[in-house]
């Protein structure tokens, strides 16, 4: 071969490689699955959904609800018909196969999904895996497959792929606080529908708190009296409301009957979700105290009412202005809890009951003669040891019902109950400590997993005391260095609802950050890639739109940082967490667009400017929200920063 031919051939080879890489990247843009599957091979061609969809599935009672939801999913938006057909040997569109011999790579929740031009096949060891394989398949179809109404003029097709997928962790949770604001059974079930699309398998229901007791306990009827479940409706900034006056009606709230609970548990089970109940004790117990004041250490508890958002705890502390705790020295408390946990254990099949344990104010205990006597009798030296004494007795009660205990990381203080699992929320240190003691741990640290925190700048988000942006959420890593992974059961994000007054806002706070957590607890650590994840999130937005689920676009908004020099001159830095955005700004109060000055370096406001307005674009398309930032606010932040340093 001559040199010239060699050169020509290698040029041809380079251009073929370049072409095929470019082609693959382009072609791959219609595959944007969250959480990222373990292994995905994209083949050429598409499966086109036929208007008469034949489904064939191996027989299993646990698959019945899955097939019903598959049928709904494929027929409602398309207007097509689906039939389940058991005749062997006929061509079917969707085939669901349960392995006769377990494939060890897949475990209980994994699946193989093969989409060819002719058929979609999901193979799994267990019905759970089939269910997850179908969730992935839905994400391969056009976004309008998520619509609850007929959508016309769509080519209902999915790219041909071969996927092998299984979760990194068995505990993939979301905590839903239904106490601070009550959400109906229907809303909880809608939420379950949303979470399973991203392969969450655990709904932690925070059923009791100071603001309301939300679960019927038949042997303790006062727990679901209006006094313990209803409060004055308030709007504004929770925690600052004026105390209710006697003439204000207590109309807001509610509770779940035991039938409601059974229905929610079944609804979740049909979607391979466990519901874990939380009864938050001994702190956060005002609603129980209101119903049964004799459970308090403090005289006068019969005057309490559940709070409507008025301040009643002081921070740092926690220091109670009123006593919202169950009294560990009061022997009436333990039979009360025995009754509660007997019924809770019967209602929820999940193996764990969450006993709270967080933020228990001890200032009333310090004053209590009964607590002092208990400390002397039991040799308890600190109030933390008093709480630990309580937790250990509670653990015995719960274990007597055949259940295991999990609690927030405060249950470590004063000595952890022998078999308790720990949910680490004040960072990851509690989780590390518990795992090193050989206890099971679920990670849900504020730093990455608190979805009640603001997702963008406080100037545009409803105010909460802290911020957690999407990119930071995506950095969540449940297994800390130096910890044996076998003790880390998984992770979850927590949705506290003090500031979530309605379901639409709850959705806004949940998505897309819960997409990030879903990927952190399902996908292999090595596949984590922010830019790639972020581009898949943008694709999911179309699905949320089709499903009419609200979500935040805060990831498109810049972060503001500001400093002040010795002459009082401000320097404002804008940072975008999404690549490829341009930020335009104005100082003249008018509305910036892509014809305005583009941000390229830190800004100093012109003399007398009162407002900085910013907006982000991708090319010619506005993607961020317009943010109006008063210069006076930036001055304040710069001054405050100076104070901190
Ligand atoms: C918590 O956030 N108090 C567990």
XYZ file of C-alpha atoms and ligand atoms in Angstrom:
649
model
C 0.000 0.000 0.000
C 1.339 3.377 -0.904
C 1.667 6.147 1.598
C -0.993 8.068 -0.245
C -3.529 5.233 -0.124
C -2.736 4.707 3.571
C -3.384 8.400 4.253
C -6.630 8.340 2.315
C -7.823 5.213 4.110
C -6.994 6.580 7.516
C -8.778 9.844 6.678
C -11.807 7.824 5.597
C -11.617 5.823 8.826
C -11.419 9.014 10.906
C -14.384 10.509 9.097
C -16.447 7.307 9.542
C -15.635 7.279 13.257
C -16.407 10.988 13.563
C -19.642 10.557 11.655
C -20.774 7.587 13.691
C -19.966 9.319 17.003
C -21.856 12.412 15.881
C -24.732 10.265 14.644
C -24.875 8.325 17.914
C -24.906 11.486 19.993
C -27.691 12.932 17.940
C -29.617 9.747 17.880
C -29.182 9.354 21.607
C -30.934 12.582 22.427
C -34.264 10.808 22.634
C -33.002 8.603 25.459
C -32.986 10.648 28.644
C -33.882 8.322 31.487
C -33.863 9.285 35.153
C -32.494 7.572 37.152
C -29.725 6.658 34.730
C -29.830 2.894 34.065
C -26.821 0.747 34.897
C -26.269 -0.340 31.276
C -27.918 1.012 28.175
C -27.195 0.091 24.582
C -28.924 2.118 21.927
C -29.756 0.270 18.725
C -30.995 1.659 15.445
C -34.665 1.972 14.688
C -37.848 2.451 16.629
C -40.642 0.414 18.084
C -43.908 1.903 16.896
C -46.811 1.365 19.247
C -49.618 -0.413 17.350
C -53.153 0.900 17.757
C -54.221 -2.523 19.032
C -51.685 -3.270 21.734
C -51.342 -6.902 22.709
C -49.803 -7.480 26.120
C -48.643 -10.846 27.354
C -47.502 -11.377 30.920
C -46.459 -14.291 33.091
C -49.108 -15.027 35.672
C -48.595 -13.351 39.033
C -51.186 -11.689 41.287
C -48.576 -9.029 42.116
C -48.514 -8.034 38.431
C -52.239 -7.411 38.067
C -52.124 -3.769 39.124
C -48.996 -3.251 37.013
C -50.779 -4.546 33.915
C -53.816 -2.398 34.679
C -51.638 0.710 34.964
C -49.696 -0.276 31.814
C -52.971 -0.484 29.930
C -54.108 2.910 31.201
C -50.725 4.466 30.475
C -50.664 3.235 26.881
C -54.301 3.885 26.012
C -55.450 7.142 27.659
C -53.102 9.543 25.844
C -52.993 7.533 22.606
C -56.650 6.596 22.207
C -55.378 3.094 21.330
C -56.734 -0.176 22.685
C -54.824 -2.685 24.777
C -55.620 -6.358 25.252
C -54.042 -8.883 27.539
C -53.590 -12.083 25.544
C -52.299 -15.366 26.877
C -52.153 -17.318 23.570
C -48.599 -18.541 23.150
C -46.755 -17.947 19.890
C -48.667 -14.908 18.599
C -46.856 -11.616 18.047
C -47.435 -9.282 20.983
C -46.347 -5.693 21.504
C -45.370 -5.902 25.166
C -44.126 -9.044 26.812
C -43.528 -9.274 30.560
C -41.471 -12.281 31.641
C -40.736 -13.477 35.164
C -37.503 -15.469 35.285
C -37.952 -19.115 36.258
C -34.297 -19.118 37.370
C -33.232 -15.943 39.127
C -30.691 -13.754 37.352
C -28.435 -12.765 40.232
C -27.326 -9.495 38.679
C -30.872 -8.167 38.788
C -31.805 -8.926 42.395
C -35.404 -8.284 43.442
C -35.860 -4.906 41.778
C -33.756 -5.097 38.614
C -34.896 -5.770 35.050
C -33.845 -6.263 31.467
C -35.695 -4.115 28.971
C -35.312 -4.900 25.304
C -37.047 -2.692 22.776
C -36.873 -3.916 19.178
C -38.785 -2.741 16.147
C -41.240 -5.552 16.806
C -41.634 -5.865 20.550
C -40.980 -4.521 24.018
C -39.802 -7.195 26.434
C -39.278 -6.749 30.141
C -37.669 -9.613 32.015
C -37.169 -9.663 35.773
C -36.853 -11.980 38.735
C -39.769 -10.358 40.554
C -42.869 -8.315 39.646
C -41.096 -5.266 41.137
C -38.479 -5.478 38.409
C -41.171 -5.704 35.718
C -42.780 -2.587 37.172
C -39.485 -0.665 37.046
C -38.739 -1.896 33.530
C -42.071 -0.421 32.447
C -41.297 2.898 34.142
C -38.157 3.032 32.001
C -40.117 2.104 28.885
C -42.552 4.995 29.482
C -39.592 7.373 29.537
C -38.580 6.120 26.080
C -41.974 7.054 24.633
C -42.848 10.648 23.657
C -43.427 12.932 26.644
C -47.159 13.113 25.961
C -47.488 9.511 27.129
C -47.710 11.176 30.561
C -50.866 13.043 29.600
C -54.114 12.182 31.358
C -56.100 13.064 28.246
C -56.021 12.126 24.567
C -53.166 13.695 22.580
C -53.446 13.542 18.819
C -50.917 13.710 15.962
C -48.105 12.006 17.842
C -45.993 9.184 16.473
C -46.022 6.898 19.529
C -42.578 5.370 19.195
C -39.680 4.336 21.398
C -36.056 3.989 20.307
C -34.681 0.457 20.175
C -32.573 -0.219 23.265
C -31.246 -2.965 25.465
C -31.145 -2.011 29.109
C -29.927 -3.877 32.169
C -30.766 -2.053 35.336
C -30.931 -2.518 39.106
C -30.725 -0.188 42.095
C -27.681 0.764 44.114
C -29.718 0.939 47.350
C -32.794 -0.875 48.617
C -34.066 2.179 50.554
C -35.047 4.959 48.159
C -37.316 7.216 50.085
C -39.245 10.419 50.179
C -40.634 11.755 53.433
C -43.996 13.487 53.214
C -44.930 15.659 56.202
C -48.719 15.476 56.381
C -48.869 17.020 59.851
C -47.715 20.593 59.287
C -50.178 20.789 56.458
C -52.696 18.041 55.939
C -52.822 16.392 52.513
C -55.742 14.181 51.530
C -55.578 10.471 50.755
C -56.042 11.325 47.074
C -53.121 13.759 47.173
C -50.895 11.193 48.850
C -51.826 8.638 46.194
C -51.115 11.146 43.419
C -47.748 11.726 45.024
C -47.062 7.976 45.028
C -47.801 7.950 41.285
C -45.244 10.693 40.806
C -42.499 9.105 42.906
C -42.652 5.631 41.345
C -41.866 7.055 37.917
C -38.382 7.616 39.306
C -38.213 4.250 41.083
C -38.659 5.457 44.664
C -39.863 2.581 46.820
C -40.409 4.108 50.258
C -42.897 6.728 51.368
C -42.151 7.903 54.882
C -45.281 9.546 56.270
C -44.666 12.026 59.064
C -48.067 11.428 60.634
C -47.866 13.361 63.873
C -46.412 16.644 65.007
C -47.296 19.733 67.012
C -49.592 20.956 64.253
C -51.860 17.926 64.102
C -52.317 14.204 64.730
C -53.212 12.590 61.398
C -53.954 8.913 62.049
C -57.005 7.378 63.642
C -56.179 5.310 66.726
C -59.440 3.617 67.645
C -58.506 2.977 71.279
C -57.536 6.661 71.733
C -60.364 8.593 70.079
C -59.338 12.016 71.372
C -56.238 11.902 69.131
C -58.492 12.549 66.171
C -60.819 15.040 67.843
C -61.014 18.475 66.241
C -58.836 19.783 69.095
C -55.912 17.597 68.001
C -56.353 17.802 64.240
C -57.812 21.199 63.304
C -56.302 24.641 63.529
C -56.902 28.171 62.380
C -56.127 28.643 58.708
C -53.258 31.080 58.201
C -51.302 32.246 55.192
C -47.976 34.014 55.107
C -44.739 33.042 56.764
C -45.242 30.086 59.064
C -43.582 30.508 62.450
C -44.397 34.201 62.604
C -48.200 34.068 62.695
C -50.075 35.797 65.478
C -51.592 33.395 68.011
C -55.191 32.476 67.133
C -57.835 34.432 68.998
C -60.690 32.526 70.687
C -63.197 33.581 68.030
C -61.118 32.316 65.055
C -62.613 29.033 63.801
C -60.351 25.996 63.627
C -61.205 24.767 60.159
C -57.931 23.552 58.652
C -56.552 20.045 59.016
C -57.884 16.530 59.131
C -56.751 12.961 59.640
C -56.766 9.596 57.921
C -59.239 6.984 59.086
C -57.897 3.470 59.400
C -59.726 2.617 56.180
C -57.919 5.518 54.482
C -54.609 4.180 55.753
C -55.367 0.657 54.549
C -56.290 2.024 51.121
C -53.117 4.102 50.875
C -50.993 1.147 51.972
C -52.627 -1.048 49.299
C -52.297 1.679 46.666
C -48.604 1.952 47.494
C -48.125 -1.829 47.563
C -49.623 -2.147 44.076
C -46.855 0.208 42.980
C -44.142 -1.563 44.980
C -43.880 1.206 47.546
C -43.734 0.616 51.290
C -45.245 3.228 53.557
C -43.322 3.822 56.751
C -45.324 5.550 59.500
C -43.655 8.086 61.777
C -45.052 8.879 65.207
C -42.758 11.702 66.296
C -42.046 11.395 70.040
C -41.165 12.500 72.708
C -40.812 16.039 71.254
C -43.068 17.417 68.516
C -45.989 15.914 70.467
C -48.263 18.853 71.148
C -51.195 17.291 69.279
C -51.047 14.224 71.563
C -50.734 16.468 74.646
C -53.741 18.502 73.542
C -55.764 15.291 73.332
C -54.374 13.713 76.525
C -52.846 16.469 78.723
C -52.087 13.915 81.441
C -49.144 12.704 79.274
C -47.207 15.923 79.990
C -44.687 16.617 82.780
C -46.065 20.124 83.025
C -49.142 21.320 84.871
C -51.496 23.384 82.747
C -51.079 21.355 79.564
C -54.855 21.148 79.340
C -54.789 24.810 78.229
C -52.750 24.066 75.098
C -54.035 23.950 71.537
C -52.207 22.713 68.474
C -50.366 25.547 66.821
C -51.406 27.331 63.660
C -47.955 28.628 62.810
C -47.307 30.959 65.730
C -43.817 30.817 67.296
C -43.644 28.358 70.203
C -40.032 27.132 70.167
C -36.854 29.194 70.479
C -33.714 28.520 68.451
C -30.913 27.731 68.843
C -32.177 25.284 71.370
C -34.589 23.796 70.982
C -36.212 25.567 73.905
C -39.955 25.250 74.247
C -42.107 28.240 75.129
C -44.708 25.624 75.946
C -44.065 21.967 76.790
C -44.717 19.917 73.641
C -43.147 16.697 74.960
C -44.399 13.393 76.271
C -43.059 12.930 79.802
C -40.608 10.005 80.101
C -41.178 9.979 83.879
C -44.926 9.574 83.525
C -45.945 5.909 83.626
C -49.186 6.734 81.762
C -47.123 7.501 78.649
C -46.014 3.915 78.008
C -49.443 2.215 77.916
C -50.571 5.129 75.729
C -47.732 4.386 73.323
C -48.451 0.676 73.501
C -51.977 1.376 72.258
C -50.732 3.681 69.501
C -48.086 1.265 68.253
C -50.388 -1.776 68.477
C -52.711 -0.149 65.944
C -49.954 1.406 63.849
C -48.181 -1.954 63.586
C -51.399 -3.613 62.417
C -52.021 -0.986 59.746
C -48.578 -0.770 58.150
C -46.928 -3.987 56.907
C -43.506 -2.290 56.555
C -40.913 -3.708 58.947
C -39.899 -0.351 60.466
C -41.796 2.173 62.542
C -40.195 5.624 62.772
C -40.293 7.067 66.278
C -39.020 10.566 65.500
C -36.844 11.594 68.435
C -35.725 14.890 66.893
C -35.579 18.367 68.386
C -36.920 17.384 71.792
C -36.828 20.468 74.035
C -35.628 19.542 77.504
C -36.214 22.822 79.362
C -39.487 21.704 80.948
C -37.976 18.345 81.906
C -35.190 20.216 83.717
C -37.848 21.830 85.921
C -39.900 18.683 86.490
C -39.808 16.932 89.881
C -40.974 13.725 88.231
C -38.006 13.819 85.828
C -35.611 14.594 88.682
C -36.951 11.568 90.576
C -36.623 9.370 87.473
C -33.016 10.484 86.976
C -32.189 9.596 90.551
C -33.949 6.241 90.397
C -32.417 5.196 87.060
C -28.993 6.844 87.540
C -29.497 9.132 84.533
C -27.052 12.026 84.456
C -28.277 14.190 81.607
C -31.536 15.043 79.883
C -30.177 13.223 76.812
C -29.945 10.109 78.944
C -33.556 10.704 79.980
C -34.525 10.717 76.316
C -32.452 7.587 75.739
C -34.240 5.866 78.663
C -37.519 6.744 76.926
C -36.339 5.520 73.491
C -35.213 2.181 74.918
C -38.618 1.586 76.485
C -40.292 2.576 73.221
C -38.046 0.183 71.305
C -39.238 -2.667 73.565
C -42.877 -1.733 72.881
C -42.316 -1.635 69.130
C -40.362 -4.864 69.048
C -43.187 -6.510 70.997
C -45.379 -5.723 67.970
C -42.908 -7.478 65.645
C -41.469 -4.252 64.215
C -38.065 -2.554 64.088
C -37.305 0.973 65.264
C -35.795 3.817 63.273
C -35.412 7.378 64.525
C -33.796 10.719 63.723
C -30.146 10.963 64.732
C -30.889 12.608 68.094
C -31.711 9.107 69.355
C -27.936 8.558 69.445
C -27.540 11.162 72.180
C -27.562 9.641 75.642
C -27.145 6.113 74.213
C -28.754 4.408 71.222
C -31.381 1.718 71.816
C -29.808 -1.706 71.110
C -31.386 -2.497 67.717
C -32.469 0.908 66.471
C -31.675 2.161 62.976
C -30.737 5.813 62.562
C -31.934 8.336 60.028
C -29.136 10.879 59.758
C -30.498 14.356 59.102
C -28.134 16.810 60.849
C -25.519 16.154 58.192
C -23.989 12.701 57.892
C -22.110 12.514 61.209
C -24.912 10.768 63.093
C -25.088 8.190 60.325
C -21.327 7.631 60.434
C -21.412 7.211 64.212
C -24.335 4.766 64.083
C -22.812 2.705 61.242
C -19.527 2.478 63.139
C -21.524 1.061 66.082
C -22.980 -1.553 63.726
C -26.460 0.005 63.401
C -28.373 0.379 60.169
C -28.481 3.876 58.707
C -30.561 5.831 56.243
C -28.969 9.054 55.060
C -31.176 12.123 54.634
C -28.901 15.059 55.480
C -30.127 18.654 55.380
C -27.063 19.487 53.266
C -28.348 17.557 50.252
C -31.786 16.140 50.918
C -34.044 18.774 52.509
C -36.561 19.688 49.879
C -38.259 22.291 52.063
C -35.213 24.523 51.573
C -35.329 27.208 48.876
C -34.060 26.131 45.446
C -32.907 29.563 44.345
C -32.306 33.071 45.565
C -34.564 34.206 48.453
C -35.462 37.301 46.433
C -37.600 35.113 44.168
C -38.371 31.973 46.190
C -40.932 31.791 49.021
C -38.810 32.404 52.074
C -37.373 29.484 54.044
C -34.345 29.722 56.335
C -31.914 27.852 54.027
C -31.160 27.158 50.378
C -30.434 23.906 48.551
C -29.952 24.200 44.818
C -30.436 21.326 42.376
C -26.724 20.945 41.658
C -25.927 20.564 45.352
C -28.757 18.041 45.740
C -27.174 15.985 42.977
C -23.941 15.792 45.008
C -25.688 13.593 47.595
C -23.580 10.509 48.379
C -25.190 8.175 50.929
C -22.042 6.194 51.775
C -19.456 8.323 53.582
C -15.806 7.467 53.221
C -14.523 4.997 55.762
C -17.973 3.558 56.500
C -18.861 -0.050 55.740
C -21.513 0.266 52.996
C -23.395 -2.718 54.355
C -24.778 -0.528 57.164
C -26.084 2.149 54.805
C -29.537 1.050 53.724
C -29.949 3.973 51.387
C -31.134 7.522 51.312
C -34.146 9.716 51.177
C -35.229 13.304 50.727
C -37.500 15.010 53.226
C -40.432 17.226 52.363
C -41.331 19.217 55.455
C -44.493 21.173 54.831
C -44.530 24.073 57.300
C -44.156 26.357 54.274
C -46.022 24.194 51.768
C -49.595 25.353 51.929
C -50.909 23.384 48.971
C -50.156 20.415 46.702
C -49.036 22.482 43.723
C -46.348 24.156 45.787
C -45.347 20.819 47.282
C -44.781 19.533 43.747
C -42.812 22.671 42.905
C -40.515 22.046 45.871
C -40.166 18.332 45.124
C -39.336 18.348 41.408
C -36.713 18.372 40.010
C -34.687 17.985 43.214
C -36.263 14.590 43.900
C -34.991 13.542 40.443
C -31.461 14.200 41.691
C -31.985 12.174 44.853
C -33.604 9.365 42.823
C -30.496 9.098 40.695
C -28.179 9.236 43.732
C -29.930 6.261 45.352
C -30.552 4.160 42.227
C -27.739 4.658 39.711
C -24.121 3.518 40.032
C -21.938 6.104 41.732
C -19.499 5.977 38.799
C -22.156 7.092 36.311
C -22.843 10.376 38.090
C -22.406 13.330 35.757
C -24.009 16.695 36.458
C -24.071 18.054 32.883
C -25.560 14.849 31.551
C -28.089 14.681 34.408
C -29.095 18.299 33.940
C -29.805 17.765 30.239
C -31.994 14.768 31.126
C -33.824 16.891 33.726
C -34.742 19.360 30.981
C -36.317 16.489 29.040
C -38.291 15.453 32.114
C -39.787 18.947 32.320
C -41.797 18.140 29.194
C -43.119 15.026 30.922
C -44.097 17.005 34.014
C -45.902 19.473 31.741
C -47.765 16.639 30.029
C -48.713 15.113 33.394
C -49.661 18.565 34.753
C -47.288 18.137 37.662
C -45.674 21.342 38.848
C -41.891 21.686 39.053
C -39.317 24.399 39.609
C -37.201 25.940 36.870
C -34.949 27.531 39.494
C -31.899 25.709 38.130
C -31.951 28.177 35.213
C -31.637 31.173 37.550
C -28.250 32.539 38.556
C -26.844 32.639 42.074
C -25.836 36.065 43.364
C -22.648 36.728 45.335
C -21.674 40.213 46.408
C -18.724 41.904 48.059
C -18.027 45.492 49.011
C -14.610 47.148 48.791
C -13.127 49.714 51.182
C -14.809 52.525 49.228
C -18.229 50.923 49.521
C -18.220 49.815 45.879
C -20.237 46.641 45.253
C -19.003 43.796 43.085
C -21.789 41.419 42.045
C -20.956 37.947 40.738
C -23.610 35.910 38.932
C -23.099 32.174 38.537
C -25.178 29.696 36.557
C -25.234 26.038 37.531
C -26.477 25.010 34.072
C -23.901 25.201 31.281
C -24.445 27.164 28.086
C -26.717 29.890 29.466
C -26.265 33.620 28.891
C -27.325 36.075 31.548
C -28.605 39.507 30.503
C -29.123 42.382 32.903
C -30.387 45.902 33.383
C -29.844 48.573 36.049
C -32.463 50.969 34.655
C -35.559 49.106 35.950
C -36.555 47.936 32.455
C -36.968 44.270 31.558
C -33.786 42.660 30.243
C -33.871 40.276 27.298
C -31.238 38.904 24.942
C -30.681 42.353 23.395
C -29.469 43.738 26.750
C -25.903 43.684 28.063
C -24.651 40.158 28.614
C -23.033 39.319 31.937
C -19.345 38.522 31.413
C -17.663 39.767 34.581
C -18.613 41.015 38.067
C -20.928 44.013 37.957
C -20.797 47.273 39.838
C -24.098 49.169 39.921
C -24.050 52.650 38.400
C -24.386 55.487 40.906
C -28.044 55.906 41.982
C -29.204 52.580 40.466
C -31.902 51.013 42.630
C -32.515 47.678 40.901
C -30.546 44.959 39.134
C -32.734 42.836 36.883
C -31.372 39.620 35.382
C -32.658 36.884 33.116
C -31.025 33.839 31.497
C -31.308 32.653 27.913
C -30.151 29.669 25.959
C -29.487 31.110 22.539
C -32.602 33.107 21.672
C -34.861 31.339 24.153
C -35.553 32.653 27.621
C -35.110 29.816 30.122
C -34.785 31.537 33.507
C -37.216 33.756 35.333
C -36.700 37.474 35.442
C -35.246 38.313 38.836
C -35.470 41.832 40.259
C -32.802 42.336 42.904
C -32.885 45.652 44.791
C -29.443 47.226 45.157
C -30.335 47.874 48.797
C -30.686 44.093 49.295
C -27.238 43.550 47.765
C -25.840 46.253 50.066
C -27.374 44.448 53.031
C -25.915 41.111 51.943
C -22.459 42.628 51.447
C -22.636 44.263 54.889
C -23.848 41.039 56.490
C -21.032 39.104 54.826
C -18.583 41.601 56.302
C -20.067 40.944 59.761
C -19.658 37.193 59.321
C -16.018 37.362 58.348
C -35.880 17.128 61.401
O -35.659 17.759 60.360
N -36.277 17.766 62.497
C -35.710 15.690 61.451
